[in-house]
Tab-separated table of C-alpha atoms in Angstrom:
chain	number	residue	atom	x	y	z
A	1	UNK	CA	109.226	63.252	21.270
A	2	UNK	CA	106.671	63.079	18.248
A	3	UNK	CA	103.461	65.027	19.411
A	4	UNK	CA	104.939	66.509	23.060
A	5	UNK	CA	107.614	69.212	23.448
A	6	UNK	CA	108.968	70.858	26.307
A	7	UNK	CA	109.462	74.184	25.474
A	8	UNK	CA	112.554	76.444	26.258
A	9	UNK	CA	110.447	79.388	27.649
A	10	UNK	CA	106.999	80.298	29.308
A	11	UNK	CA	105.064	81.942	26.037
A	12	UNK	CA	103.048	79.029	26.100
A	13	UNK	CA	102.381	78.628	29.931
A	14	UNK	CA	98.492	77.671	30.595
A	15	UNK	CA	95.813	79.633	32.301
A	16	UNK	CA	94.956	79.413	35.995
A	17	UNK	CA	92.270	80.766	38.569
A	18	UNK	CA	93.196	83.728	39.406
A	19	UNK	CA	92.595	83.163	43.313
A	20	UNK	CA	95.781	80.858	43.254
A	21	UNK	CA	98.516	81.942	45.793
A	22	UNK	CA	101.544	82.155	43.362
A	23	UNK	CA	104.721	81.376	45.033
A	24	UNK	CA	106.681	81.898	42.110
A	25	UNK	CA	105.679	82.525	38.621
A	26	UNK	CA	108.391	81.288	36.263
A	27	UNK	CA	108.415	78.241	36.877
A	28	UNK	CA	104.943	78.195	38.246
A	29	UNK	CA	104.572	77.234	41.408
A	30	UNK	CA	101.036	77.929	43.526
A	31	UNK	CA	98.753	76.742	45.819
A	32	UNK	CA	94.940	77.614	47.062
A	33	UNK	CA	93.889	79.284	50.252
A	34	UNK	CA	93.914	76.850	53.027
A	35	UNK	CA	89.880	77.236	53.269
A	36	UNK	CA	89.772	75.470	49.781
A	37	UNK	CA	90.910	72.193	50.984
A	38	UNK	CA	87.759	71.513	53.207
A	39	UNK	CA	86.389	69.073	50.573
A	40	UNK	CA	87.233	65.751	50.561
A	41	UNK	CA	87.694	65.861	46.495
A	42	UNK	CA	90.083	68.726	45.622
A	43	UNK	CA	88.635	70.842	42.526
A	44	UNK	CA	91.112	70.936	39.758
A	45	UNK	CA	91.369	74.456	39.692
A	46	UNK	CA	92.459	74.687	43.418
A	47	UNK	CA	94.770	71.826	43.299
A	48	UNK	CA	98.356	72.702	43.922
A	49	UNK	CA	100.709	73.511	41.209
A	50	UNK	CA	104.508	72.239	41.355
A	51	UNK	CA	106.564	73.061	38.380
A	52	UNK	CA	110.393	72.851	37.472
A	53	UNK	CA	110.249	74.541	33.979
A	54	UNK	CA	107.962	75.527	31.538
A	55	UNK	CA	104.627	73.323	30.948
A	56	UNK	CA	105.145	70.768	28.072
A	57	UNK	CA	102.781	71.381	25.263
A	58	UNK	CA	101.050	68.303	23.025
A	59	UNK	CA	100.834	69.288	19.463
A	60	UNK	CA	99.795	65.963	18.197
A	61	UNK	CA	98.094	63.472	20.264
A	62	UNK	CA	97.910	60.990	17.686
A	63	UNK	CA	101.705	61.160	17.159
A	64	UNK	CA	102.370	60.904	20.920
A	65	UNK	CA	103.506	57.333	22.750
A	66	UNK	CA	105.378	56.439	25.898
A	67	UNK	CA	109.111	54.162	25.550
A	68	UNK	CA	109.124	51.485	27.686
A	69	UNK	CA	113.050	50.073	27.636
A	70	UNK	CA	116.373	48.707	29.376
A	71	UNK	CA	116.622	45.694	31.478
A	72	UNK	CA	113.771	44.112	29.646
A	73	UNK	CA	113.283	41.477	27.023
A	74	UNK	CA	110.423	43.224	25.619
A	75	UNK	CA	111.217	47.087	24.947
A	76	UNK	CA	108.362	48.465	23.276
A	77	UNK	CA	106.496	52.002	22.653
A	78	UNK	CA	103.189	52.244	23.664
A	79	UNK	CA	100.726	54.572	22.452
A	80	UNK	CA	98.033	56.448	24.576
A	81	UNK	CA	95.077	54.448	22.440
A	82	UNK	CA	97.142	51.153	23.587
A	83	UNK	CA	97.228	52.380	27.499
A	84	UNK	CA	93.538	53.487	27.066
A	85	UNK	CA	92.368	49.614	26.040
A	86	UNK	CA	94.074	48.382	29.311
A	87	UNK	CA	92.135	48.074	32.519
A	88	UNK	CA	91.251	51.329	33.897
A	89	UNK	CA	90.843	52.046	37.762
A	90	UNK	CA	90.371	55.017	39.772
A	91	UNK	CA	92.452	55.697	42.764
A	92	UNK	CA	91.741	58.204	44.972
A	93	UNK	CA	95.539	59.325	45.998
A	94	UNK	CA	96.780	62.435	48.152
A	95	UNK	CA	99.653	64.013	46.682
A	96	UNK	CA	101.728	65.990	48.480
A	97	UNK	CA	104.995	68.299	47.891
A	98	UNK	CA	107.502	67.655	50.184
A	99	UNK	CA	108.082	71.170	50.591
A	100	UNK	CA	104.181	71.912	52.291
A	101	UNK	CA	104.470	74.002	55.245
A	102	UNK	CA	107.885	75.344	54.499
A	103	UNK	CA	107.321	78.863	55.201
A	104	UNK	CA	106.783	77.887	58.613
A	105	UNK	CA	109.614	75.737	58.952
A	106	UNK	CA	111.608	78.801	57.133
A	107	UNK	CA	110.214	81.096	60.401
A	108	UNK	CA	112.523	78.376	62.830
A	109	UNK	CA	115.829	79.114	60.513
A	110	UNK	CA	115.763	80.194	56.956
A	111	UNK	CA	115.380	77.276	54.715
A	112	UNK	CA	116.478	77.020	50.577
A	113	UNK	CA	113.121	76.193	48.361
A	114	UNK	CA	109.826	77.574	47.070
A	115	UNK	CA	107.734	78.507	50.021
A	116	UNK	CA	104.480	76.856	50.708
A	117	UNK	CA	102.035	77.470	53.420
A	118	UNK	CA	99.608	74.453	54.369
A	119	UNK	CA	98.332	74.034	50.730
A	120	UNK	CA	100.980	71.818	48.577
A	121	UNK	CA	98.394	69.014	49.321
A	122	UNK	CA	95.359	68.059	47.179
A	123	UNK	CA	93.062	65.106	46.645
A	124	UNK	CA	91.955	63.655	43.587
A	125	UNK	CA	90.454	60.571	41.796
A	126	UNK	CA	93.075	59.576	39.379
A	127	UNK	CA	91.918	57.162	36.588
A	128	UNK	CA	94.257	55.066	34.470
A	129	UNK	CA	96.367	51.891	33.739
A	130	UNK	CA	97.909	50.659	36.447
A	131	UNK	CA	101.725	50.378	35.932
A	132	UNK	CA	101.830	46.665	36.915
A	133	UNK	CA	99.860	45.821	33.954
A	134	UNK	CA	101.827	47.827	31.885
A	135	UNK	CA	104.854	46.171	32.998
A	136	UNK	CA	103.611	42.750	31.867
A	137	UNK	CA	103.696	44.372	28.010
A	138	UNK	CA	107.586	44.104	28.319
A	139	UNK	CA	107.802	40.715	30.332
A	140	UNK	CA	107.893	41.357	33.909
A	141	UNK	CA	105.205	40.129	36.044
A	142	UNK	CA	103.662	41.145	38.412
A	143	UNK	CA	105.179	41.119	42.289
A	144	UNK	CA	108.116	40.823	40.837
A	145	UNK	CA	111.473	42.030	42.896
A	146	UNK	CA	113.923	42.606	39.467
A	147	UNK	CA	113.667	42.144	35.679
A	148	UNK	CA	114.893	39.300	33.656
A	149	UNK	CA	117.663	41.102	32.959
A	150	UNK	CA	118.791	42.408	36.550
A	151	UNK	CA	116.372	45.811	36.709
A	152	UNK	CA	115.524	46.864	40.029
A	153	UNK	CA	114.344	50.141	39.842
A	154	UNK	CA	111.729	51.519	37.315
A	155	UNK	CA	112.789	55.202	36.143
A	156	UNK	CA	110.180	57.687	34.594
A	157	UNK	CA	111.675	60.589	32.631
A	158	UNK	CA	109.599	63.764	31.556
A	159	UNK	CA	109.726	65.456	28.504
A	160	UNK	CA	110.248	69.159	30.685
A	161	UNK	CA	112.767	71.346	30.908
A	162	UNK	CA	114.374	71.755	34.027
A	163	UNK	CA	117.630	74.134	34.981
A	164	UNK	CA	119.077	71.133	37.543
A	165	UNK	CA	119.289	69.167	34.903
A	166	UNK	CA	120.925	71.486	33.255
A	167	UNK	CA	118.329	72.147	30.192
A	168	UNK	CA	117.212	68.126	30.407
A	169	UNK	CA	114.207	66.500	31.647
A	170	UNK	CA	112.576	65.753	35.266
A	171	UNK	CA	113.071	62.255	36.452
A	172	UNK	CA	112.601	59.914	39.175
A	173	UNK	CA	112.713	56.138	40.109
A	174	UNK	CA	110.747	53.584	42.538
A	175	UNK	CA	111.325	49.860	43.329
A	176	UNK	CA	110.797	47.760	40.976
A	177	UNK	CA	108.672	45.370	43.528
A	178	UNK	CA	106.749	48.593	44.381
A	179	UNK	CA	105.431	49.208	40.798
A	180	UNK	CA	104.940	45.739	39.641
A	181	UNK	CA	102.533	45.120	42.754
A	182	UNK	CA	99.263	45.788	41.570
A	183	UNK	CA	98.438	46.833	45.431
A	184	UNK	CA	100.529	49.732	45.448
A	185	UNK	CA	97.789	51.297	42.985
A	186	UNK	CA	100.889	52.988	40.742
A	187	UNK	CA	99.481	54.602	38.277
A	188	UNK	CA	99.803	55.859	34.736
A	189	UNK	CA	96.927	58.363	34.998
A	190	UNK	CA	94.878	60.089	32.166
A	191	UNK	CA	92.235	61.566	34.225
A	192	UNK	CA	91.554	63.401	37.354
A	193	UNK	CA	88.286	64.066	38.562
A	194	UNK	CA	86.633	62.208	36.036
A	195	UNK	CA	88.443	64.861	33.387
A	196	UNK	CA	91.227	64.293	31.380
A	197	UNK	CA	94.162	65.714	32.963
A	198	UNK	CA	94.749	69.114	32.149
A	199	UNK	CA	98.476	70.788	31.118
A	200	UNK	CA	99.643	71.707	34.682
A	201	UNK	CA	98.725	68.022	36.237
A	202	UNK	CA	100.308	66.287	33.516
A	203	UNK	CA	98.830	66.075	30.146
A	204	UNK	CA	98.258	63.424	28.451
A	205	UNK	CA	100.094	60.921	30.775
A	206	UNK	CA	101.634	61.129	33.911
A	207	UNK	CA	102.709	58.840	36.784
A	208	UNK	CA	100.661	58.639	40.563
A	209	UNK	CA	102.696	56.668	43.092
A	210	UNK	CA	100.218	56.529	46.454
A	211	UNK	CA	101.551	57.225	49.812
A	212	UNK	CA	104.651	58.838	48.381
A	213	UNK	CA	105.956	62.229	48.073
A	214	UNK	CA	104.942	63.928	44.965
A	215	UNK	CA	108.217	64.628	43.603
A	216	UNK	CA	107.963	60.988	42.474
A	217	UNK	CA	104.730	61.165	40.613
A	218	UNK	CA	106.346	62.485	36.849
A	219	UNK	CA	104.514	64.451	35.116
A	220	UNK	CA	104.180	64.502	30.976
A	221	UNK	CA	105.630	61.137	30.471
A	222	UNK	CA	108.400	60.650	28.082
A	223	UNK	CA	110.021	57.304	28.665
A	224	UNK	CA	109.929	54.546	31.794
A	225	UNK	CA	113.189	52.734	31.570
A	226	UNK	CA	113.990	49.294	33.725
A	227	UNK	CA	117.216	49.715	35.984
A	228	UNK	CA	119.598	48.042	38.142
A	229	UNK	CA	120.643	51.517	40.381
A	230	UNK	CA	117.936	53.916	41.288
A	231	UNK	CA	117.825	56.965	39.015
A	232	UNK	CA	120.549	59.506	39.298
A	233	UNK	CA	118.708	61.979	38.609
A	234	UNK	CA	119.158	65.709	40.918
A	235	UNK	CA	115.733	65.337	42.560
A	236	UNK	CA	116.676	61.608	43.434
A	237	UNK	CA	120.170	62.265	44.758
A	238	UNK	CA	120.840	66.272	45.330
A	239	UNK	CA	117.415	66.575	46.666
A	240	UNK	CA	114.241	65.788	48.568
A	241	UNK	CA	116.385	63.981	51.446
A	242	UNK	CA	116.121	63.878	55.179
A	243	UNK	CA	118.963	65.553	56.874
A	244	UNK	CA	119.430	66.403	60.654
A	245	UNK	CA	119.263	69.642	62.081
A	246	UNK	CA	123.804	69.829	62.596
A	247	UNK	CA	123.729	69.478	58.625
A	248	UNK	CA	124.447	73.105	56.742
A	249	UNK	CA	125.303	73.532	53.241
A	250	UNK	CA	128.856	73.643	54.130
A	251	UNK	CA	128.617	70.367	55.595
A	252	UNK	CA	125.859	68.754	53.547
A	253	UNK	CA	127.267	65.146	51.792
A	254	UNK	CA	123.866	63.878	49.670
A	255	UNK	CA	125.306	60.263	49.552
A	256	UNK	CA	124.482	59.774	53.231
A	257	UNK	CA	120.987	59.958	52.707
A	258	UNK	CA	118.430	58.095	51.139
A	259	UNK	CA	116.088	59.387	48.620
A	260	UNK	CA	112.749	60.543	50.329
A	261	UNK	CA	109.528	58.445	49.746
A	262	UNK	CA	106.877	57.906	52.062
A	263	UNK	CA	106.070	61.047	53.344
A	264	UNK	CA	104.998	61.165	57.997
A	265	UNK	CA	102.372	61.639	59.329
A	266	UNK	CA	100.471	65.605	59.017
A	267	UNK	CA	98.139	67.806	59.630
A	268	UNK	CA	97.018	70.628	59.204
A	269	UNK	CA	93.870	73.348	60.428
A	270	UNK	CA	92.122	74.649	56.896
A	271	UNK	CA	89.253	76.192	58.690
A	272	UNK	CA	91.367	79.257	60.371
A	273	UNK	CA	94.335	81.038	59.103
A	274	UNK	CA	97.324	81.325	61.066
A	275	UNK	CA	96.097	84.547	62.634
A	276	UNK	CA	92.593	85.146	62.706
A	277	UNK	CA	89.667	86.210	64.369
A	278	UNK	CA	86.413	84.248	65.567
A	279	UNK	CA	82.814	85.838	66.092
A	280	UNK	CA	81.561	83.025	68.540
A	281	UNK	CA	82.411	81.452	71.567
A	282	UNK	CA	81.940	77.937	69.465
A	283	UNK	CA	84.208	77.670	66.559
A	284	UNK	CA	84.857	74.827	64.242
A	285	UNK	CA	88.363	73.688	63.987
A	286	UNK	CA	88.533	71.875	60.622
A	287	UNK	CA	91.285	70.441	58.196
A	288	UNK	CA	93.438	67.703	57.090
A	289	UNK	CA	95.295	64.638	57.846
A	290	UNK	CA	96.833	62.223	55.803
A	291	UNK	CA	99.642	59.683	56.008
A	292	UNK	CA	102.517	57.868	53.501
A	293	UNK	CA	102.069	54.717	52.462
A	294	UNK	CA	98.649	53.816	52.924
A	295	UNK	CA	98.336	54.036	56.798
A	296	UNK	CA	95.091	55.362	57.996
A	297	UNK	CA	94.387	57.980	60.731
A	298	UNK	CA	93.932	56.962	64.132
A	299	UNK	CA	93.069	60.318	65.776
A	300	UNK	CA	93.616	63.892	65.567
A	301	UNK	CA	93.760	65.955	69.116
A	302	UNK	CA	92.482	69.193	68.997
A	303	UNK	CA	93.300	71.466	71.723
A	304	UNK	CA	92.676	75.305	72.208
A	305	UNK	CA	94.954	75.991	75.563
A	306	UNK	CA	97.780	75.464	73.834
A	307	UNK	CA	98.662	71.808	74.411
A	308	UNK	CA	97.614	71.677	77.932
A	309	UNK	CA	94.610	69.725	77.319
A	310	UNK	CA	93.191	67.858	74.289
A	311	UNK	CA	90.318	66.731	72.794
A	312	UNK	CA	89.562	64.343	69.598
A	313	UNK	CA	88.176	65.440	66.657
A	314	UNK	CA	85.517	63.602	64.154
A	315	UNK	CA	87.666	62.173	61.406
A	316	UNK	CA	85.730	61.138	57.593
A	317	UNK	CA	86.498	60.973	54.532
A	318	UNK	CA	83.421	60.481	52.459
A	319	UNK	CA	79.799	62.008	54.995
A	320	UNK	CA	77.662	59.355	56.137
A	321	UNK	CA	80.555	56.597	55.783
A	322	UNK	CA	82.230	55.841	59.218
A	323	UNK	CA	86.058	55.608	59.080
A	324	UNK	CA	88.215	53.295	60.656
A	325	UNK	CA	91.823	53.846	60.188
A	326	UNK	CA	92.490	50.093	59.633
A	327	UNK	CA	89.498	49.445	57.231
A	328	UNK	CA	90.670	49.452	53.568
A	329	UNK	CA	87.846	47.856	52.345
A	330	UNK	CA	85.400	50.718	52.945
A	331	UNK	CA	88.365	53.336	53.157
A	332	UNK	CA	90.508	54.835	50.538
A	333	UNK	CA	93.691	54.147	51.870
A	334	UNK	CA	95.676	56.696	49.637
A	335	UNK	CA	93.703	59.171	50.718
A	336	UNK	CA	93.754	61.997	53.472
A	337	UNK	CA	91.205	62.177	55.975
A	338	UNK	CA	89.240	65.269	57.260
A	339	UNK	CA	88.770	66.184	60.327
A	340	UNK	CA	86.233	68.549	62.441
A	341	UNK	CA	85.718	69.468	65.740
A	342	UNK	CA	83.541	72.499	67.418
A	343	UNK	CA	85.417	73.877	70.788
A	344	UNK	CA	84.569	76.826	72.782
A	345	UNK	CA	87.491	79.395	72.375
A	346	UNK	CA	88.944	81.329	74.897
A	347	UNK	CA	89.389	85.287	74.383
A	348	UNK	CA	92.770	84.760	72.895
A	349	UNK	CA	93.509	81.595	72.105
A	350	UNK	CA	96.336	79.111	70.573
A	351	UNK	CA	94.683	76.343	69.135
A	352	UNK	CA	97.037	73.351	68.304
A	353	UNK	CA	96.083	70.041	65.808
A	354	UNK	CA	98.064	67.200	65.998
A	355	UNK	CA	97.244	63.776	63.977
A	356	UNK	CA	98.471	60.126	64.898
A	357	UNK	CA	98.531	57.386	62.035
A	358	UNK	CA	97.425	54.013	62.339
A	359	UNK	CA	100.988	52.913	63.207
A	360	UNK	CA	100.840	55.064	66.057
A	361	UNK	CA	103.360	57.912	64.890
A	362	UNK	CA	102.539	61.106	65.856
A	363	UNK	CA	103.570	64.883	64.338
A	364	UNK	CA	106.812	65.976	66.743
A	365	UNK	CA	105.589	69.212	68.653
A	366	UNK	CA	108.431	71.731	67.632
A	367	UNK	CA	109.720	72.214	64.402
A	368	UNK	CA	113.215	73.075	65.390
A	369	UNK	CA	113.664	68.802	65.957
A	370	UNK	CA	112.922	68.459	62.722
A	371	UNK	CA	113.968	71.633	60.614
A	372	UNK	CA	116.450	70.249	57.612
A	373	UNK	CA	118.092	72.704	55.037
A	374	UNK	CA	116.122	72.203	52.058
A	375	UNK	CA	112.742	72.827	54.473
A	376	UNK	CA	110.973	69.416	53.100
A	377	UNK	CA	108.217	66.999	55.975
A	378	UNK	CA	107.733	69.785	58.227
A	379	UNK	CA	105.216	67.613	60.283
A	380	UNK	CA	105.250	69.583	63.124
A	381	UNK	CA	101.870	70.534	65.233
A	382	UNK	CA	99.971	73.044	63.241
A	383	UNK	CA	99.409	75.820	65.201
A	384	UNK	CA	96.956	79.025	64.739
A	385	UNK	CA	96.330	81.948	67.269
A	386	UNK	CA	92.893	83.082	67.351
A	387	UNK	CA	91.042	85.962	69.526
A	388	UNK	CA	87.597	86.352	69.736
A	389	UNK	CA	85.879	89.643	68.197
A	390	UNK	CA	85.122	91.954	70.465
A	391	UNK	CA	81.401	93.565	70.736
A	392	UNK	CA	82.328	96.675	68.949
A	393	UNK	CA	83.968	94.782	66.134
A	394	UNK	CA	80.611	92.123	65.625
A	395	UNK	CA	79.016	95.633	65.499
A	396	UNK	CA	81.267	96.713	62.905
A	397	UNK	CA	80.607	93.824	60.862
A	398	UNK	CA	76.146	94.377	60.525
C-alpha cells in the first residue's frame, strides 16, 4: 500500500519501556506487571503488546488510504483526512487477548501459545469514526443485516506480515449487523488516550470492536472488504476457538467450532502477585473485572480462606461515580471495572477473587473444566497465596 509497508524483518521494530514483561521478542509480544493495571485508564506505555510479525512502518501519511470493496455498490478508498472529517467519538473499550492468563492454564496441562500472566488486558479511550458511518460511504446503512449485494460479514485485512499466513497479512471478520449498528461502538480508531495511536497499537488506523476478543480488533488497516462467508483467514478458522477438554491435537477438527468473539466473564487480583508477602494484618485485595459484550459487573467475592467464606468487594470505574452494572447511561459499558476490598489476612493465606456479570455468569472455580489446547478464556478464579511477614522480616525491612 502507498505510504504503509509491512516489513519482512524486525530492523525497524519501535521502542518500548523497558519495565515491559517480554514474552517473546520477535514478534513482540509483552505485557506490564500486574500492579500497573490498578488505574482505571491504562497508560500507553503499559498497555499490552500482541504482535504476529514485524510492526508496519508509515513512510508517507499523505499517500496512505484505507479500500473499502466487495459486496457493495459503492467501493471506494478513503483517505485518513476523509475518516478524520467524519464524526469522531471516544469509546472507552477493554481489549483483551484471548490468551490472558495462559501460563496458568499451561500449569493444569501444557498448552500451545505465547504465555501471558494476568496482564494481556488494558483500558483505553479510543477516538475515531465509527465504522457504521463509514459503511454508509459505500451504501449500506446502518442496522443493516447484509449488503445490497448479499455481504454478511465485514473483513478487515492488515498490511503485516504474519508466518500463518504464510508471508501475508493479519485478518479478521465480524457480522455485518454488528458493525453497521452504531451501538456496538465499532471503531476505526486514530487515537488512544487522547494521542494518536502509536506503531505497536496500530498506527495510523486500526479497528476496536467492544466486548470482543482482541484478536478481532486489526491493527494497521489495509483494506475492509464486504462478504457473504466470514473471513477464512487462520486466526478466524485454525484459531482462537473454544474446544473441550477430550480435544488434543491429534483429534482437533477446527470446523466444529465457531470462531471466538465475546470473551466470559474475568477477573483478576492486580494488587498481589501470585506469591507474595503482606506486612499487615489488613491488606487490600485490588484488581480487575470486565465482561464481553457490554455486560456490566454485578459483584466480585473476595475471600481469603480459600473459598470457604466470601465477602464483596467495592466495584468503580471512574472515583466518586457509583456503578451499577445495568446503568449504561452513567457507565462505560465496554469497559472493565475495578474492584477493592481491605480483609484481614490470616498467617498464610489463599486469597481467591471471583467476578459475576450482569447476566449472572460467574468464573468456573477450576481451570481443568475449562483448559482447551490452544490455552485461550482461562476464566477461572484467580487465586494468590499470601503469608504475612514475620517480626524479624518487618525488622529487616527499616
Amino acid at each position: 500500500m502507498p505510504g504503509l509497508r509491512g516489513p519482512s524483518d524486525y530492523s525497524e521494530e519501535p521502542p518500548r519501556h523497558p519495565s515491559l514483561k517480554v514474552n517473546s521478542k520477535e514478534p513482540f509480544n509483552a505485557e506490564p506487571h500486574r500492579a500497573a493495571l490498578l488505574s482505571y485508564i491504562t497508560p500507553i506505555d503499559f498497555f499490552y503488546k500482541r504482535n504476529h510479525g514485524p510492526i508496519p512502518v508509515v513512510d508517507d501519511i499523505e499517500r496512505y488510504n484505507v479500500s473499502i470493496g466487495g459486496l457493495v455498490e459503492k467501493p471506494l478508498e478513503i483517505s485518513m483526512f476523509e475518516i478524520r472529517r467524519l464524526p469522531k467519538y471516544n469509546v472507552v473499550a477493554t481489549l483483551q487477548c484471548a490468551g490472558n492468563r495462559r501460563t496458568e492454564m499451561s500449569k493444569a496441562r501444557t498448552v500451545k501459545g505465547v504465555g501471558w500472566d494476568v496482564s494481556a488486558i488494558g483500558n483505553a479511550i479510543w477516538g475515531g469514526a465509527k465504522l457504521a458511518d463509514v459503511l454508509e460511504l459505500v451504501g449500506i446503512s446502518k442496522h443493516s443485516s447484509f449488503s445490497a449485494l448479499g455481504g454478511k460479514h465485514v473483513e478487515f485485512v492488515s498490511i503485516d506480515k504474519c508466518k500463518e499466513e504464510n508471508g501475508g497479512p493479519y485478518k479478521a471478520s465480524i457480522s455485518l449487523r454488528q458493525a453497521a449498528n452504531p451501538e456496538a461502538d465499532v471503531l476505526l480508531a486514530y487515537e488512544m488516550n487522547g494521542e494518536i495511536l502509536n506503531r505497536d497499537h496500530g498506527y495510523p488506523l486500526r479497528v476496536i470492536v467492544p466486548g470482543v476478543i482482541g484478536a478481532r480488533s486489526v491493527k494497521w488497516l489495509d483494506h475492509i472488504n464486504i462478504i457473504e462467508e466470514e473471513c477464512q483467514g487462520f486466526f478466524m478458522q485454525k484459531d482462537y476457538k473454544m474446544f473441550p477438554p477430550s480435544v488434543n491435537w491429534d483429534n482437533i477438527n477446527w470446523m466444529t467450532r465457531k470462531a471466538q468473539m465475546d470473551f466470559p466473564v474475568q477477573c483478576a487480583i492486580c494488587s498481589l502477585e501470585d506469591v507474595d508477602v503482606v506486612n499487615q494484618v489488613k491488606a487490600t485485595i485490588a484488581g480487575y473485572a470486565v465482561s464481553g459484550g457490554g455486560r456490566g459487573i454485578e459483584r466480585v467475592d473476595i475471600s481469603v480462606d480459600g473459598g470457604k467464606t466470601w465477602l464483596e468487594a467495592e466495584r468503580y470505574q471512574r472515583r466518586n461515580t457509583p456503578y451499577q452494572s445495568t446503568d449504561d447511561m452513567n457507565n462505560d459499558k465496554w469497559a472493565w471495572v475495578l474492584f477493592k476490598a481491605t480483609v484481614d489476612t490470616p498467617e498464610n493465606a489463599v486469597i481467591i477473587a471471583k467476578a459475576v456479570d450482569a447476566a449472572a455468569n460467574v468464573q468456573p472455580e477450576k481451570v481443568d473444566a475449562i483448559w482447551n489446547l490452544r490455552g485461550i478464556l482461562n476464566t477461572s478464579w484467580h487465586k494468590v497465596q499470601v503469608r504475612r511477614a514475620s517480626p524479624a522480616m518487618k525488622n529487616s525491612n527499616l
